PDB file of C-alpha atoms and ligand atoms in Angstrom:
ATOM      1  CA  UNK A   3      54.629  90.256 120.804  1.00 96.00           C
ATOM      2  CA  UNK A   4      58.236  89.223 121.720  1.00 97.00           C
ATOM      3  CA  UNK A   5      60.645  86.511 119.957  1.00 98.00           C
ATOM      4  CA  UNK A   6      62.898  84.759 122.044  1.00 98.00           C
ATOM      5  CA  UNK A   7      66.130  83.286 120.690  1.00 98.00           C
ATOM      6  CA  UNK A   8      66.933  80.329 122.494  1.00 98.00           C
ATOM      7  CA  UNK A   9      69.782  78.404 120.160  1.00 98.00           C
ATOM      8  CA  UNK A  10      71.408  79.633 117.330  1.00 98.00           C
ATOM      9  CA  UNK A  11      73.283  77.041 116.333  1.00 98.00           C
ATOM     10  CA  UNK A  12      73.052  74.675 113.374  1.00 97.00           C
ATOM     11  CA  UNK A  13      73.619  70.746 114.441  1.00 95.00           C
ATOM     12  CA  UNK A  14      77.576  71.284 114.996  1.00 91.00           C
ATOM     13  CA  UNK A  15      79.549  69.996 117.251  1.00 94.00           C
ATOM     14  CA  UNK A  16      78.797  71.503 121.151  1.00 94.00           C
ATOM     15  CA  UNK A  17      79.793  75.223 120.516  1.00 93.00           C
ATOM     16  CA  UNK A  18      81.201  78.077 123.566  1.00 91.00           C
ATOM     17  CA  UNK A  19      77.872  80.370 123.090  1.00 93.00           C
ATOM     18  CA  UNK A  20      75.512  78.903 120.755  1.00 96.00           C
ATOM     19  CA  UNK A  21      72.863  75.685 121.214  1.00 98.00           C
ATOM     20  CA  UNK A  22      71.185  74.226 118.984  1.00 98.00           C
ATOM     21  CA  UNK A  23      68.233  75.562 117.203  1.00 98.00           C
ATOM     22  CA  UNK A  24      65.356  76.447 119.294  1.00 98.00           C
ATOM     23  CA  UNK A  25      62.620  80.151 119.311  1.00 98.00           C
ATOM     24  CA  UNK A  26      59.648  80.964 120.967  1.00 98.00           C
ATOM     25  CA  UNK A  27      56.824  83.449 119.632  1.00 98.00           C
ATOM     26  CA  UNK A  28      54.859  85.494 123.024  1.00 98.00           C
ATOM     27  CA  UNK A  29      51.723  86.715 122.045  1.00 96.00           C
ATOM     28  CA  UNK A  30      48.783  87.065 124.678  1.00 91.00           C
ATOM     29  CA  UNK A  31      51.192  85.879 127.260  1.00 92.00           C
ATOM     30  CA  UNK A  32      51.019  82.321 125.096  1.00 97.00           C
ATOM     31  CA  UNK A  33      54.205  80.987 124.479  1.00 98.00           C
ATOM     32  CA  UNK A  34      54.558  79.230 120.880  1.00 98.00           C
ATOM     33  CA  UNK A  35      57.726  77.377 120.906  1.00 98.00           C
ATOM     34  CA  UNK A  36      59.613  76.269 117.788  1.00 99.00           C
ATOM     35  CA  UNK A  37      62.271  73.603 117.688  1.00 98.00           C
ATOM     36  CA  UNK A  38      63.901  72.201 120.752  1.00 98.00           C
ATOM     37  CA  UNK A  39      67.463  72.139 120.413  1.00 98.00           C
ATOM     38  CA  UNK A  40      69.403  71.602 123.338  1.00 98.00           C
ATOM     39  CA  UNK A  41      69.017  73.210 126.201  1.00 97.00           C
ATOM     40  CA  UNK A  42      66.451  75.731 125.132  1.00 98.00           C
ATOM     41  CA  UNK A  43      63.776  75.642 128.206  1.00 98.00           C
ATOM     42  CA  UNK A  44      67.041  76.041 130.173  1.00 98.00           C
ATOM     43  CA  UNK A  45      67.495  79.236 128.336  1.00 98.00           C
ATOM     44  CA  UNK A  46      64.360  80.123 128.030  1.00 98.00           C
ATOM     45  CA  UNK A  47      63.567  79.980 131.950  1.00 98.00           C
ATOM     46  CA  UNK A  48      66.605  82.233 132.643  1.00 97.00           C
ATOM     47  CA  UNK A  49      65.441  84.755 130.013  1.00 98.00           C
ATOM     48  CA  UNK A  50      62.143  85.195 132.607  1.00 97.00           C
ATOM     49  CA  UNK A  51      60.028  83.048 129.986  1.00 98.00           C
ATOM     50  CA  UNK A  52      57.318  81.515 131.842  1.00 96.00           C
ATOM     51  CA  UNK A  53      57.278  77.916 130.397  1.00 96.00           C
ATOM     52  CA  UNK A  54      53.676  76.831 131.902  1.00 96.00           C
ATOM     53  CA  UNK A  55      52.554  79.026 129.792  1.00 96.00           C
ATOM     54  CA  UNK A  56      53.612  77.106 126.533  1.00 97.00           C
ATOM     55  CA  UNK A  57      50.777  76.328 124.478  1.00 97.00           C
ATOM     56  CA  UNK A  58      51.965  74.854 121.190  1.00 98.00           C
ATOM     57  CA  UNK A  59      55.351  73.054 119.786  1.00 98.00           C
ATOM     58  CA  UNK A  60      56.395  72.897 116.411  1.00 98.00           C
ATOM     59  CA  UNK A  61      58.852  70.462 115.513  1.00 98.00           C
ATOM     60  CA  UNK A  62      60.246  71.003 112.265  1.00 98.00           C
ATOM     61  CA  UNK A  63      61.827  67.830 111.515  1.00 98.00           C
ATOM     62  CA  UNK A  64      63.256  65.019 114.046  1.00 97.00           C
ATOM     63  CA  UNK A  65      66.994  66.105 113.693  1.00 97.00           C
ATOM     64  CA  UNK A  66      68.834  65.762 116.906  1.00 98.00           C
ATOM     65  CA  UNK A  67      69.296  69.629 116.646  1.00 98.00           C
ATOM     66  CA  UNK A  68      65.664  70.232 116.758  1.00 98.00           C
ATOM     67  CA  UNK A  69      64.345  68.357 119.425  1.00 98.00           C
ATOM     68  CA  UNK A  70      67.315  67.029 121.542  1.00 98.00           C
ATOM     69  CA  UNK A  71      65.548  69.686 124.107  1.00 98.00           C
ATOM     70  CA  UNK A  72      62.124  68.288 123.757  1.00 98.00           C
ATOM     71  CA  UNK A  73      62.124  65.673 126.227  1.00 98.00           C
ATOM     72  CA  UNK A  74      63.678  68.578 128.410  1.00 97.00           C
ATOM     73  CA  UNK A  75      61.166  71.364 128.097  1.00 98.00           C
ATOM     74  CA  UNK A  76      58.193  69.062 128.781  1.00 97.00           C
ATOM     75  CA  UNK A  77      59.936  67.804 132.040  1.00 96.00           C
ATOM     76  CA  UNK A  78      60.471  71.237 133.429  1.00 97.00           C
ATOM     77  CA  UNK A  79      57.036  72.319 132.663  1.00 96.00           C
ATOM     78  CA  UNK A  80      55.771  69.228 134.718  1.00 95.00           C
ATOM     79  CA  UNK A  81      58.410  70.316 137.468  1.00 95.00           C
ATOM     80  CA  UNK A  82      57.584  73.837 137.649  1.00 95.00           C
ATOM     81  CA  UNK A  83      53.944  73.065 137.739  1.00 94.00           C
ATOM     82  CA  UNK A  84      55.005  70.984 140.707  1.00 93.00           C
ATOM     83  CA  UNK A  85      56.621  73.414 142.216  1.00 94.00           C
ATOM     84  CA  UNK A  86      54.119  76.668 141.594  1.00 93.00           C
ATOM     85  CA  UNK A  87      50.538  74.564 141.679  1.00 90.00           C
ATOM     86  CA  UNK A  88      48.830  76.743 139.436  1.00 90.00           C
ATOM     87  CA  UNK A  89      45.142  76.987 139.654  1.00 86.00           C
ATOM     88  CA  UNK A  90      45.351  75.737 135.680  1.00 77.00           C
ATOM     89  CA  UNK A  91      47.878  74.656 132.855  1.00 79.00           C
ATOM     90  CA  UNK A  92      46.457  74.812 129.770  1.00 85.00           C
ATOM     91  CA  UNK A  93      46.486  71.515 127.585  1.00 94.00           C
ATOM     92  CA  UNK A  94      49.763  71.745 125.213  1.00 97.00           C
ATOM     93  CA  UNK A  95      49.998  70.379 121.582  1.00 98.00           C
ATOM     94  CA  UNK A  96      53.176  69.374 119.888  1.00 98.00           C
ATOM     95  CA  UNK A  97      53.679  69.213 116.421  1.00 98.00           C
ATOM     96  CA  UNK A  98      56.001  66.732 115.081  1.00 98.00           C
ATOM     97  CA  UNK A  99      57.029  65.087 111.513  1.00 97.00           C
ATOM     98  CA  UNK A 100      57.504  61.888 113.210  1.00 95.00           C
ATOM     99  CA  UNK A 101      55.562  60.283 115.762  1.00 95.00           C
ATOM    100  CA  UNK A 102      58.282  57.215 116.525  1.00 95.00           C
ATOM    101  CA  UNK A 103      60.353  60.012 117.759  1.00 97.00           C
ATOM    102  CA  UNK A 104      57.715  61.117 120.063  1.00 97.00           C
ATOM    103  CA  UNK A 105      56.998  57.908 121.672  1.00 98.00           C
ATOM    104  CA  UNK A 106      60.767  57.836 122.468  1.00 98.00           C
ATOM    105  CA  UNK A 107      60.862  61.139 123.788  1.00 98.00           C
ATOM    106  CA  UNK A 108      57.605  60.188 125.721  1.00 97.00           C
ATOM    107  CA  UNK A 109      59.006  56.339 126.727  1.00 97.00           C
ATOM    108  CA  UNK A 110      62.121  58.241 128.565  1.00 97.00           C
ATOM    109  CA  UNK A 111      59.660  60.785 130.230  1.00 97.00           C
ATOM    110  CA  UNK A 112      57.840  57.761 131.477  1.00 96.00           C
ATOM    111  CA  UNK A 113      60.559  56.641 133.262  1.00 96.00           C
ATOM    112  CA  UNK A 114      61.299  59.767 135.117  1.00 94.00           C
ATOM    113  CA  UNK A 115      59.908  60.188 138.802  1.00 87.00           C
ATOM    114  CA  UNK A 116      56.282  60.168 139.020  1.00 89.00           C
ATOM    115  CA  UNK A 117      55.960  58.196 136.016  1.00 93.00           C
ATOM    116  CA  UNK A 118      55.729  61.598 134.454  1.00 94.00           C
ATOM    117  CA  UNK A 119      51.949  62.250 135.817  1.00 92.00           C
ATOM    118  CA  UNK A 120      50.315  65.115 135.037  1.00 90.00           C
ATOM    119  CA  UNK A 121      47.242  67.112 135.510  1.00 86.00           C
ATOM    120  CA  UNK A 122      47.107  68.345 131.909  1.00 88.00           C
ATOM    121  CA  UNK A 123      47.365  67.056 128.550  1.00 94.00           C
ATOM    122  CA  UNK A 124      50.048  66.987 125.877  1.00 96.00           C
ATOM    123  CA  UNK A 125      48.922  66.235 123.142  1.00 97.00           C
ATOM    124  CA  UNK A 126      50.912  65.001 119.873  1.00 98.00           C
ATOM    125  CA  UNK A 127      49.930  65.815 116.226  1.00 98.00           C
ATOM    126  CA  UNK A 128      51.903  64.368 113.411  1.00 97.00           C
ATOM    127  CA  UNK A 129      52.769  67.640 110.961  1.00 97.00           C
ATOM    128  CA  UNK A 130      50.920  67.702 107.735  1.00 95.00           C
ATOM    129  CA  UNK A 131      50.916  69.880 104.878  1.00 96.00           C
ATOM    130  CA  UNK A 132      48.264  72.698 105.882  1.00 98.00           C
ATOM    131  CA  UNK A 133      46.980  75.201 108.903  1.00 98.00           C
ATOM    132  CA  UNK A 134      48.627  73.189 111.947  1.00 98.00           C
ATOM    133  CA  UNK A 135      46.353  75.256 114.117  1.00 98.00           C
ATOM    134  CA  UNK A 136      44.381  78.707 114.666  1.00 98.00           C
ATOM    135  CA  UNK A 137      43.737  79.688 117.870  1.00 96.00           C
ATOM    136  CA  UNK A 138      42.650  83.345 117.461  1.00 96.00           C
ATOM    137  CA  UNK A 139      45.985  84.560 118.185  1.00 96.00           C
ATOM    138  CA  UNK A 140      48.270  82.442 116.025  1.00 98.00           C
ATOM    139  CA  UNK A 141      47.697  80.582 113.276  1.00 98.00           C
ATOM    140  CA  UNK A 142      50.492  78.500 111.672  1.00 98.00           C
ATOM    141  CA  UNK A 143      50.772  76.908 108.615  1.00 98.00           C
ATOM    142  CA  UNK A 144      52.772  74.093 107.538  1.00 98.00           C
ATOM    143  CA  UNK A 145      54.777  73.186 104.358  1.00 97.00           C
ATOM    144  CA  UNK A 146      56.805  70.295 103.489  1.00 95.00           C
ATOM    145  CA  UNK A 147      60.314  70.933 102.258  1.00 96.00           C
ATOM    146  CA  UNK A 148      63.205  68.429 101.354  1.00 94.00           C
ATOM    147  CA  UNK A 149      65.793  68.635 103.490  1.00 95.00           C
ATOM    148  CA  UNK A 150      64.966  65.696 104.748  1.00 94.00           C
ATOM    149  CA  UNK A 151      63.388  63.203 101.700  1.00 79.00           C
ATOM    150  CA  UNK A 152      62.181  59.651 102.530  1.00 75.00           C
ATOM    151  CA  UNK A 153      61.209  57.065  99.887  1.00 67.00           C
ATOM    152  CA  UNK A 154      58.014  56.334 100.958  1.00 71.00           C
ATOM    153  CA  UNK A 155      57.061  59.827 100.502  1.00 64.00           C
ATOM    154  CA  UNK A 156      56.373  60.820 104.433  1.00 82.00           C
ATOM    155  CA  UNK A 157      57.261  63.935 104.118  1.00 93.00           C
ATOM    156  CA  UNK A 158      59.502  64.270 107.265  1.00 95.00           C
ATOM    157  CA  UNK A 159      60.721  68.182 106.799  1.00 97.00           C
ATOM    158  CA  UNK A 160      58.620  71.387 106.911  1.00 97.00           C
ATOM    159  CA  UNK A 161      58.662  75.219 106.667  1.00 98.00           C
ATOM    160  CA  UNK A 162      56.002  77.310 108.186  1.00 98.00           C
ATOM    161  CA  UNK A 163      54.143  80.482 107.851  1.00 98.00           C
ATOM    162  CA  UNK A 164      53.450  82.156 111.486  1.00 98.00           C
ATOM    163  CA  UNK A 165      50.636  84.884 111.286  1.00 98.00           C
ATOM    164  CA  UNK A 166      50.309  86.930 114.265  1.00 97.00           C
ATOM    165  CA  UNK A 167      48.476  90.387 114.984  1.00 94.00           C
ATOM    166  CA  UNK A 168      48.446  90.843 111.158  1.00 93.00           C
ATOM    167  CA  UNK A 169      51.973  89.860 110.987  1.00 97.00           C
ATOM    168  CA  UNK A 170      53.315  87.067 108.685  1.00 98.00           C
ATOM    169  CA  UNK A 171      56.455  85.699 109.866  1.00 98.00           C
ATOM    170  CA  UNK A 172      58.248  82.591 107.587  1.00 98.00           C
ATOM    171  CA  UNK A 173      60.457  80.213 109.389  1.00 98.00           C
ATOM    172  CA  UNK A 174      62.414  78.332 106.720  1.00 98.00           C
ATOM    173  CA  UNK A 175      63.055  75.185 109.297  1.00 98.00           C
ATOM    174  CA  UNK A 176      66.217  73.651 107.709  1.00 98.00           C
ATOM    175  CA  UNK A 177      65.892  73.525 103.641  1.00 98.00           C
ATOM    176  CA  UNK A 178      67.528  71.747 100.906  1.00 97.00           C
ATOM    177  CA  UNK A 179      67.416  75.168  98.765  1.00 97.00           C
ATOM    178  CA  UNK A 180      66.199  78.412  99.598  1.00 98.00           C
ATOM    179  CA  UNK A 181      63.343  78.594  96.350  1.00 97.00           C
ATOM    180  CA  UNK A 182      61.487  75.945  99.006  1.00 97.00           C
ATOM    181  CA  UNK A 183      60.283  79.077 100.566  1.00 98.00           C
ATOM    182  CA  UNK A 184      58.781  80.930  97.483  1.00 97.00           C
ATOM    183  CA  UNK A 185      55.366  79.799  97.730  1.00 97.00           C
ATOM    184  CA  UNK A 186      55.504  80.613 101.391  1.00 98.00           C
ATOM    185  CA  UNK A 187      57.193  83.799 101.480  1.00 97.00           C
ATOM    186  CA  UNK A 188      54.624  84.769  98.246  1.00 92.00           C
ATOM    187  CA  UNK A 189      54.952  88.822  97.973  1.00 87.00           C
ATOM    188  CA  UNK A 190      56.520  89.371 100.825  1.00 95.00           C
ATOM    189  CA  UNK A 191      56.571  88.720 104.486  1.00 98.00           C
ATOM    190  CA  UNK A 192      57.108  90.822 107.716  1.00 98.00           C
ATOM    191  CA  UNK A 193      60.155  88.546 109.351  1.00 98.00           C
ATOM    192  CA  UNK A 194      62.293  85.865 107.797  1.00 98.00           C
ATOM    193  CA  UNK A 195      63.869  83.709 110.450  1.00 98.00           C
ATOM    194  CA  UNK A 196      66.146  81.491 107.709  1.00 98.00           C
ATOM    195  CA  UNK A 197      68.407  78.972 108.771  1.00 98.00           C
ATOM    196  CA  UNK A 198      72.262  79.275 107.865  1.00 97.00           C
ATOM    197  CA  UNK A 199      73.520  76.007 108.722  1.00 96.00           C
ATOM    198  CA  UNK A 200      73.768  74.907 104.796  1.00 95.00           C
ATOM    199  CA  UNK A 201      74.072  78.014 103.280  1.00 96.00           C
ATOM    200  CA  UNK A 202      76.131  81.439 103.256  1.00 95.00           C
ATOM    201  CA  UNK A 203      75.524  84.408 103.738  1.00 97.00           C
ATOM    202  CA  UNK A 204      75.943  85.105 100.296  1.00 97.00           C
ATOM    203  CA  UNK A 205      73.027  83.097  99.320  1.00 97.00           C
ATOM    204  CA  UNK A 206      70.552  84.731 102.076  1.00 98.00           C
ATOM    205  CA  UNK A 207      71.128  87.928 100.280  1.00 97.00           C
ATOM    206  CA  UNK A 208      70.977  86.101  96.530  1.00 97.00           C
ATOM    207  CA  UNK A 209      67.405  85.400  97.429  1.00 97.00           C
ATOM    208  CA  UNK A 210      65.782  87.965  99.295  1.00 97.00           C
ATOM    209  CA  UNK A 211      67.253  91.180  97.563  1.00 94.00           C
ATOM    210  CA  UNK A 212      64.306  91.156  94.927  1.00 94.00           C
ATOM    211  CA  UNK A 213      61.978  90.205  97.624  1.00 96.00           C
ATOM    212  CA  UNK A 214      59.793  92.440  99.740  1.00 97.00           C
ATOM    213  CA  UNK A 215      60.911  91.279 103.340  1.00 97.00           C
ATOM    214  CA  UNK A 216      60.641  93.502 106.736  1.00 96.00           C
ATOM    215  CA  UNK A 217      63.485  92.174 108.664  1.00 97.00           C
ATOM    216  CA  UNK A 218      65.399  88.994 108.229  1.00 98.00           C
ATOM    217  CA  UNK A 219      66.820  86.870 111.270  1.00 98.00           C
ATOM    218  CA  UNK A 220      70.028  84.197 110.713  1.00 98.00           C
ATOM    219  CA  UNK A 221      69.533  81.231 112.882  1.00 98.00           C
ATOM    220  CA  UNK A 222      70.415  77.645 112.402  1.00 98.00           C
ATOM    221  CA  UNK A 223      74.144  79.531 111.667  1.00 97.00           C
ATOM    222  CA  UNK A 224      76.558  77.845 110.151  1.00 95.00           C
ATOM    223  CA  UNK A 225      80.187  77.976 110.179  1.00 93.00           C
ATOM    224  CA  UNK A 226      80.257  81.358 108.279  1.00 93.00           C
ATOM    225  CA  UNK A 227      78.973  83.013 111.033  1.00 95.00           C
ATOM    226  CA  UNK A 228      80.180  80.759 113.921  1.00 94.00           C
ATOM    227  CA  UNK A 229      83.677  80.797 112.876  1.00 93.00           C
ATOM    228  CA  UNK A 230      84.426  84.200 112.438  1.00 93.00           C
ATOM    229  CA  UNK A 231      81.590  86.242 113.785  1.00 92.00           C
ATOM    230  CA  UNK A 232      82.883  89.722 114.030  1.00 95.00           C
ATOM    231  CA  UNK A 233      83.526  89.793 109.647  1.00 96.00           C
ATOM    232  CA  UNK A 234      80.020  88.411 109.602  1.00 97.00           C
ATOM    233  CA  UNK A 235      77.943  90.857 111.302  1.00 96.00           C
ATOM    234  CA  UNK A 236      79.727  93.328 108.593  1.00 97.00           C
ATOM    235  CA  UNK A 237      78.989  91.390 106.175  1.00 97.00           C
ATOM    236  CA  UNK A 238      75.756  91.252 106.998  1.00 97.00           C
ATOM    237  CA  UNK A 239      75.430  95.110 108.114  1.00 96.00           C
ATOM    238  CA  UNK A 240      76.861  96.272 104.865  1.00 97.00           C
ATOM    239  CA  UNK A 241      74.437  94.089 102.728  1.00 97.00           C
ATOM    240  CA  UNK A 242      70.935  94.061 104.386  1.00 96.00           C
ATOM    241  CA  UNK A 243      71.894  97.545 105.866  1.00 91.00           C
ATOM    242  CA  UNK A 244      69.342  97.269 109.109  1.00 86.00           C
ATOM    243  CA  UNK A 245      67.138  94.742 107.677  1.00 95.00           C
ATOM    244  CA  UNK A 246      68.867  91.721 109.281  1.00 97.00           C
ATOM    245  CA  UNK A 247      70.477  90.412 112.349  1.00 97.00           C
ATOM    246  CA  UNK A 248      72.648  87.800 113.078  1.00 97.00           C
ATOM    247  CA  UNK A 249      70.860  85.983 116.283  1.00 98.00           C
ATOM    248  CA  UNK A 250      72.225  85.010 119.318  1.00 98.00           C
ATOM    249  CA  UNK A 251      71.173  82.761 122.142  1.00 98.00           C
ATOM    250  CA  UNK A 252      69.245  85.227 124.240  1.00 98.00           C
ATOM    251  CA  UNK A 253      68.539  87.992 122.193  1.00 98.00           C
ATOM    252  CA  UNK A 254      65.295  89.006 122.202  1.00 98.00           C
ATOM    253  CA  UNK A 255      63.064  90.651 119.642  1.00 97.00           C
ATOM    254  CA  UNK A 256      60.162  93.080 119.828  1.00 96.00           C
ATOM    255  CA  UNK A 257      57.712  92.502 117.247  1.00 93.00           C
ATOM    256  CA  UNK A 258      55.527  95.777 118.028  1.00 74.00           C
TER     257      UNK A 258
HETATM  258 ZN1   ZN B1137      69.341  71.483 111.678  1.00 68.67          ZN
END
């Protein structure tokens, strides 16, 4: 079981070494892929992820920082199907707050060569409170948050618990506060992956000192970390000790 961090970034301006936000979860040889930030099937690819073997996407909310790579990933899946003619793809579902955004995503597809034909099914779900899916391997659960609060009550932004092989990993998406993720987080979990963009580092440790958490992962960073990365990772080393890491695009985590 392998996590792949493809962008790091939090919806800043273009930075030198970090995309935006974007991770995968291997498990079975499935890929479960997370946001789509920019760029992230690009990085993915070149990390030796095979991306026809993508099963699920989960969109966290329709921020151009989490899915300006959607459009991207599903149109080199279709051309490295075209180019390795598997025997089969398997069927992929996406997992998205906001279906309007899909259908744009889908329209520009559409207008690609081949009218974007393909021999197997994507399939998209709009996100609801709840178990998104369990497919004997993973099962994810969704739960609204408000970083991103709409007046007719769609709920539009969502957290998620990831259980794996016994494991129970949290993946805060982007919050409004950090006590979002209490109910989720409950007594503990095995892996944070919390987003940084609105936060410090400060804060991360405020609220998981009490808690029992295996190891925590920054993502989503924010200008803390981006701006002056060498006094964060000391930061972070002489507060969480070896419980956390700062991520970087690339890095790559055994679960097991
Ligand atoms: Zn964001």
């Amino acid at each position: 079981m392998k996590l792949y961090f493809l962008g790091t970034c939090a919806g800043s301006e273009p930075m030198p070494d970090r995309k935006h936000m974007s991770f995968a979860l291997e498990c079975d040889e499935n890929i479960y892929w997370f946001d789509a930030g920019e760029s992230c099937s690009h990085t993915a690819h070149n990390l030796g992820v095979d991306l026809l073997n993508v099963k699920k996407v989960v969109i966290s909310h329709p921020h151009m920082d989490h899915v300006g790579g959607l459009g991207n990933l599903l149109w080199n899946i279709r051309k490295l199907y075209l180019m390795k003619k598997p025997d089969r793809v398997s069927d992929i579902d996406v997992y998205i707050p906001n279906l309007q955004t899909w259908e744009g995503i889908m329209m520009i597809l559409r207008n690609t060569e081949g009218n974007f034909k393909i021999p197997f099914c994507i399939q998209a779900h709009k996100t609801h409170d709840g178990v998104l899916f369990d497919d004997g391997s993973v099962r994810v659960t969704a739960f609204h948050n408000l970083h991103i609060s709409t007046p007719e009550n769609q709920w539009q932004s969502y957290s998620f618990l990831i259980e794996c092989r016994e494991k129970r990993i949290v993946y805060s998406g982007d919050v409004k506060c950090y006590s979002e993720l209490d109910t989720i987080i409950g007594t503990g979990c095995d892996n944070l992956i919390i987003e940084t963009g609105h936060f410090g580092i400060d804060d991360v440790y405020a609220y998981t000192k009490n808690k029992a958490i295996g190891k925590i992962y920054f993502t989503h960073n924010g200008r803390e970390i981006i701006n002056s990365s060498e006094l964060a990772a000391e930061k972070v080393n002489r507060l969480f000790k070896n419980n956390a890491a700062i991520c970087f695009d690339g890095m790559v985590e055994l679960l097991e």
